[in-house]
Coordinates of C-alpha atoms in Angstrom, one line a residue:
M19 CA 0.0 0.0 0.0
T20 CA 1.4 3.4 -1.0
S21 CA 1.6 6.4 1.4
K22 CA -1.2 8.0 -0.6
T23 CA -3.3 4.9 -0.1
R24 CA -2.7 4.8 3.6
N25 CA -3.7 8.5 3.8
F26 CA -6.8 7.8 1.9
V27 CA -7.8 4.9 4.1
V28 CA -7.0 6.8 7.3
A29 CA -9.0 9.9 6.2
S30 CA -11.9 7.7 5.1
T31 CA -12.0 5.9 8.5
M32 CA -11.8 9.3 10.3
V33 CA -14.8 10.6 8.4
L34 CA -17.0 7.6 9.2
G35 CA -15.8 7.6 12.8
A36 CA -16.6 11.3 13.2
G37 CA -20.1 10.7 11.9
L38 CA -20.5 8.1 14.7
G39 CA -18.5 10.1 17.2
T40 CA -21.0 13.0 16.7
G41 CA -23.4 10.6 18.5
L42 CA -21.0 10.7 21.5
L43 CA -18.9 7.7 20.8
A44 CA -15.0 7.8 18.6
Y45 CA -15.2 11.3 9.6
Y46 CA -15.8 8.4 6.8
V47 CA -17.2 6.1 4.0
G48 CA -29.8 5.6 -2.6
F49 CA -32.1 5.5 -0.1
P50 CA -34.3 8.5 0.8
S51 CA -32.9 10.2 3.8
G52 CA -36.2 10.0 5.6
A53 CA -35.9 6.2 5.5
A54 CA -32.5 6.1 7.1
S55 CA -33.6 5.8 10.7
R56 CA -35.7 2.8 9.8
R57 CA -32.8 0.8 8.4
G58 CA -30.7 0.4 11.5
P59 CA -31.9 -3.2 12.4
E60 CA -31.9 -4.2 8.7
D61 CA -28.2 -3.3 8.4
L62 CA -27.4 -5.7 11.3
Q63 CA -27.7 -8.5 8.8
F64 CA -24.1 -7.7 7.7
I65 CA -22.7 -7.9 11.3
P66 CA -21.4 -11.3 12.3
A67 CA -22.7 -13.0 15.4
T68 CA -19.2 -12.9 16.9
A69 CA -19.3 -9.0 17.2
T70 CA -18.5 -7.7 20.7
L71 CA -19.6 -4.2 20.0
V72 CA -22.4 -2.9 17.8
A73 CA -23.3 0.7 17.3
S74 CA -25.5 2.8 15.0
A75 CA -26.0 6.5 14.3
D76 CA -28.6 8.4 12.3
V77 CA -26.1 10.8 10.8
H78 CA -28.7 12.6 8.7
T79 CA -30.7 13.6 11.8
I80 CA -27.5 14.6 13.7
M81 CA -26.2 16.7 10.8
T82 CA -29.5 18.5 10.3
S83 CA -30.3 19.1 14.0
P84 CA -30.4 22.5 15.7
L85 CA -27.6 21.2 17.9
R86 CA -25.3 20.6 14.9
E87 CA -25.9 24.2 13.9
R88 CA -24.9 25.4 17.3
L89 CA -21.8 23.2 17.4
R90 CA -20.8 24.5 13.9
A91 CA -20.5 28.0 15.5
L92 CA -18.2 26.6 18.1
V93 CA -16.1 24.2 16.0
P94 CA -15.3 25.2 12.4
T95 CA -15.7 22.6 9.7
P96 CA -12.3 20.8 9.3
H97 CA -10.4 21.6 6.1
G98 CA -10.0 17.9 5.5
Q99 CA -13.7 17.5 5.1
A100 CA -13.7 19.8 2.0
D101 CA -10.7 17.8 0.5
F102 CA -12.5 14.5 1.2
A103 CA -15.7 15.8 -0.6
A104 CA -13.6 17.0 -3.6
Q105 CA -11.9 13.6 -3.9
T106 CA -14.8 11.3 -3.3
G107 CA -17.9 13.4 -4.1
I108 CA -19.2 12.7 -0.6
N109 CA -20.4 15.6 1.4
I110 CA -20.5 14.5 5.0
D111 CA -23.1 17.0 6.0
T112 CA -25.7 15.9 3.4
D113 CA -24.8 12.6 1.7
L114 CA -24.6 10.2 4.7
D115 CA -27.8 8.9 6.2
R116 CA -26.8 6.2 8.7
I117 CA -23.7 4.4 9.9
T118 CA -23.8 1.0 11.6
A119 CA -20.5 -0.3 13.0
A120 CA -19.1 -3.3 14.8
M121 CA -16.0 -4.5 16.5
T122 CA -15.2 -8.2 16.1
P123 CA -12.4 -10.4 17.4
S124 CA -9.7 -11.0 14.7
V125 CA -10.0 -14.1 12.5
G126 CA -7.4 -16.7 13.1
S127 CA -4.6 -16.8 15.7
A128 CA -4.0 -13.0 15.8
R129 CA -5.4 -11.4 19.0
G130 CA -7.1 -8.1 18.6
L131 CA -10.2 -6.5 17.1
E132 CA -11.3 -5.8 13.6
A133 CA -13.8 -3.1 12.5
L134 CA -16.7 -3.2 10.1
M135 CA -18.9 -0.2 9.1
V136 CA -22.1 -0.2 7.0
A137 CA -22.9 3.2 5.5
R138 CA -26.1 4.3 3.8
G139 CA -26.4 7.4 1.7
R140 CA -25.6 8.8 -1.7
F141 CA -22.3 7.7 -3.1
D142 CA -20.5 8.4 -6.5
V143 CA -19.4 4.8 -7.1
V144 CA -17.4 5.6 -10.2
K145 CA -15.5 8.4 -8.5
I146 CA -14.8 6.4 -5.4
E147 CA -13.6 3.3 -7.3
A148 CA -11.4 5.4 -9.6
L149 CA -9.8 7.2 -6.6
M150 CA -9.1 3.9 -4.8
R151 CA -7.7 2.3 -8.0
E152 CA -5.4 5.4 -8.4
H153 CA -4.1 4.7 -4.9
G154 CA -3.2 1.1 -5.6
C155 CA -6.3 -0.8 -4.5
R156 CA -7.3 -3.9 -6.5
V157 CA -10.8 -4.9 -7.4
E158 CA -12.4 -8.4 -7.0
E159 CA -15.8 -9.7 -7.8
V160 CA -17.2 -11.6 -4.7
S161 CA -20.7 -13.0 -4.7
G162 CA -21.6 -10.6 -7.5
K163 CA -20.4 -7.6 -5.6
R164 CA -17.4 -5.3 -6.3
L165 CA -14.8 -5.5 -3.6
L166 CA -11.9 -3.0 -3.4
I167 CA -8.9 -4.1 -1.4
A168 CA -6.0 -2.1 0.0
E169 CA -3.2 -4.3 1.3
G170 CA -2.2 -3.8 5.0
V171 CA 1.2 -2.5 6.1
E172 CA 3.3 -3.0 9.2
G173 CA 1.3 -6.0 10.3
K174 CA -2.0 -4.3 9.9
H175 CA -5.0 -6.1 8.4
P176 CA -5.9 -5.4 4.7
V177 CA -8.9 -3.1 4.4
S178 CA -11.7 -3.4 2.0
L179 CA -14.7 -1.5 0.7
A180 CA -17.7 -3.3 -1.0
F181 CA -20.6 -1.8 -2.9
M182 CA -23.5 -3.9 -1.6
A183 CA -26.3 -2.0 -3.4
P184 CA -27.1 1.5 -4.6
G185 CA -26.6 3.8 -1.6
L186 CA -25.1 1.0 0.5
I187 CA -21.3 0.6 1.3
V188 CA -19.6 -1.8 3.6
F189 CA -16.1 -0.9 4.8
G190 CA -13.6 -2.5 7.2
S191 CA -10.9 -5.2 7.5
A192 CA -10.9 -7.4 4.4
S193 CA -11.9 -10.5 6.4
Q194 CA -14.9 -8.7 8.0
V195 CA -16.1 -7.3 4.6
R196 CA -15.8 -10.8 3.1
A197 CA -17.8 -12.1 6.0
A198 CA -20.5 -9.4 5.4
L199 CA -20.7 -10.4 1.8
A200 CA -21.3 -14.0 2.8
L201 CA -23.9 -12.9 5.4
S202 CA -25.8 -11.0 2.7
Q203 CA -26.4 -14.4 1.1
G204 CA -27.7 -15.8 4.5
G205 CA -26.3 -17.2 7.7
A206 CA -26.1 -16.4 11.4
N207 CA -25.6 -12.7 12.1
V208 CA -25.8 -10.6 15.2
T209 CA -29.6 -10.6 15.0
S210 CA -29.5 -14.3 16.2
L211 CA -28.2 -13.2 19.6
D212 CA -31.2 -12.7 21.9
E213 CA -29.3 -10.7 24.6
V214 CA -28.0 -8.2 22.0
M215 CA -31.2 -7.8 20.2
S216 CA -33.2 -7.2 23.4
L217 CA -30.9 -4.3 24.1
V218 CA -31.0 -3.0 20.5
R219 CA -34.8 -3.0 20.4
D220 CA -34.9 -0.8 23.5
L221 CA -32.4 1.7 21.9
D222 CA -33.2 1.7 18.2
S223 CA -35.5 4.7 18.3
S224 CA -32.5 6.8 19.6
T225 CA -30.5 9.1 17.3
A226 CA -27.4 7.0 18.1
W227 CA -26.7 3.9 20.2
A228 CA -24.1 1.3 21.1
V229 CA -24.3 -2.1 22.7
G230 CA -21.4 -4.3 23.7
R231 CA -20.1 -7.2 25.7
F232 CA -17.6 -5.4 27.9
D233 CA -15.7 -8.4 29.1
A234 CA -15.4 -10.0 25.7
L235 CA -14.4 -6.6 24.2
T236 CA -11.6 -6.1 26.6
A237 CA -10.4 -9.7 26.4
S238 CA -10.0 -9.3 22.6
A239 CA -8.3 -5.9 22.9
A240 CA -5.0 -7.3 24.3
L241 CA -4.8 -4.7 27.0
P242 CA -1.7 -4.5 29.3
P243 CA -2.2 -6.4 32.6
V244 CA -2.0 -3.2 34.6
V245 CA -5.2 -2.0 32.7
S246 CA -7.1 -5.3 32.4
D247 CA -6.6 -6.2 36.1
N248 CA -8.2 -2.9 37.2
L249 CA -11.2 -2.8 34.9
P250 CA -14.6 -2.8 36.6
P251 CA -16.4 -6.2 36.7
V252 CA -18.8 -5.2 33.9
Q253 CA -20.4 -7.7 31.5
W254 CA -22.8 -5.7 29.2
F255 CA -22.9 -2.0 28.5
S256 CA -25.2 0.1 26.3
A257 CA -25.4 3.8 25.5
N258 CA -27.9 5.9 23.6
I259 CA -28.5 9.6 22.8
F260 CA -31.3 11.7 21.4
V261 CA -30.3 14.8 19.5
D262 CA -32.4 17.8 18.7
G263 CA -31.7 21.3 20.1
G264 CA -29.9 19.7 23.1
V265 CA -28.9 16.2 23.8
R266 CA -30.1 13.6 26.2
G267 CA -29.3 9.9 26.7
T268 CA -28.2 7.1 29.1
I269 CA -25.1 5.0 29.6
R270 CA -26.0 1.7 31.3
V271 CA -23.8 -1.2 32.4
E272 CA -24.6 -4.6 33.9
T273 CA -22.1 -6.0 36.3
R274 CA -21.4 -9.6 37.3
D275 CA -23.2 -9.3 40.7
D276 CA -25.1 -6.9 43.0
A277 CA -22.0 -6.2 45.1
S278 CA -20.0 -5.1 42.0
A279 CA -22.9 -2.8 41.0
N280 CA -23.0 -1.2 44.4
S281 CA -19.3 -0.6 44.4
L282 CA -19.5 0.9 40.9
R283 CA -22.3 3.2 41.9
D284 CA -20.3 4.4 45.0
I285 CA -17.3 5.1 42.7
V286 CA -19.4 7.1 40.2
R287 CA -21.3 8.9 43.0
G288 CA -18.0 9.9 44.7
G289 CA -16.5 11.1 41.4
L290 CA -19.6 13.3 40.6
A291 CA -19.5 14.8 44.1
L292 CA -15.8 15.6 43.8
A293 CA -16.4 17.1 40.3
R294 CA -19.3 19.2 41.5
L295 CA -17.2 20.5 44.4
Q296 CA -14.4 21.5 42.1
S297 CA -16.7 23.2 39.6
S298 CA -18.3 25.6 42.0
R299 CA -16.5 28.5 40.3
Y300 CA -17.4 27.4 36.8
P301 CA -21.2 27.8 36.2
L302 CA -21.1 26.0 32.8
A303 CA -19.3 23.0 34.2
R304 CA -21.6 22.9 37.2
A305 CA -24.7 23.0 34.9
A306 CA -23.3 20.2 32.8
L307 CA -22.7 18.1 35.9
D308 CA -26.2 18.9 37.2
A309 CA -27.5 17.4 34.0
L310 CA -26.2 13.9 35.1
T311 CA -28.4 11.5 37.1
L312 CA -27.1 8.3 38.6
E313 CA -29.6 5.4 38.8
G314 CA -29.9 1.7 38.8
D315 CA -30.5 -1.3 41.1
G316 CA -29.5 -4.9 41.3
R317 CA -26.7 -5.5 38.8
Q318 CA -27.5 -2.4 36.7
V319 CA -25.8 1.0 36.9
S320 CA -27.0 3.8 34.7
L321 CA -25.9 7.4 34.2
S322 CA -28.5 9.6 32.4
F323 CA -27.8 13.1 31.1
D324 CA -30.1 15.8 29.7
V325 CA -28.2 18.8 28.4
P326 CA -30.7 21.5 27.4
V327 CA -30.4 23.8 24.4
E328 CA -29.9 26.8 26.7
L329 CA -26.6 25.3 28.0
F330 CA -25.3 25.2 24.4
D331 CA -26.4 28.7 23.8
E332 CA -24.6 29.9 26.9
L333 CA -21.5 28.0 25.9
T334 CA -21.6 29.7 22.4
T335 CA -21.9 33.1 24.1
T336 CA -19.1 32.4 26.5
M337 CA -16.7 31.2 23.8
S338 CA -17.6 34.1 21.5
Q339 CA -16.9 36.6 24.3
G340 CA -13.6 34.9 25.1
A341 CA -12.6 35.0 21.4
R342 CA -13.3 38.8 21.3
R343 CA -11.3 39.4 24.4
N344 CA -8.3 37.5 22.9
T345 CA -8.5 39.3 19.5
P346 CA -5.8 42.0 19.4
T347 CA -7.0 45.5 18.5
I348 CA -5.3 47.7 15.8
Q349 CA -4.1 51.0 17.3

């Protein structure tokens, strides 16, 4: 893989990641945009049953929300986004509808995690394929689909992109994309897991959500012992947000037993109390902390948040005033 290819792959992954990250998780690569939110569960057909993390974001809703407009005033659009649009024809603000992503243990003896992303939107297939060919990617026909492959470097997994249908792209490690192609023909996918789907059904009306098996995820991540030995005894976790003018949502975990949940609640409660004490001189930080609510019983611990639109307006005003104070005047 050439340096240009690596840059293209990294930039592409960042674009998709930012679309999902806007939903409070980690920028990348039809159907009518109004239908995007209804296709989250359908896209799970491409996610293998071995996935330890599944997430989905209604990018169209996020990008067209009043909150996005407020954040645009605080954070300028990255220059790289314009370059990406010029090269691929994809405007992140308007052309992406939904992203569904997963992390899955590596295939074979290698320990680690591989990523897979399913993107729905409006894509210039000819332009994308020409760009990737220019950067050294090869093209294969697999199960009647066009698969573009960029070879990995420095021990990294090869990455691939497949055009599954008009307005539907699958991107990730080559092995996971091949698995997604196979699953499109039938087979056991993540929807066959009752525990996962019971959580997904509770969250799918959200703007963005994530569900994961925490213990399996950390076991596959090859963490140093000093980290893995001090992780909380959590089995499942989920998170969701709703985005409009403000943002609200819940982070929920399920521990191995009641005692572990009680200990975790005590730790979070103590951390919130300390943060509130130290934020007494910072009204915005205190308001953000006051938007957090700790709940849960038994093995469940949940932290809910509800950040109103007024807080974002106040943040915009504060930052604008700070920028004016720091702008030098011409004498």
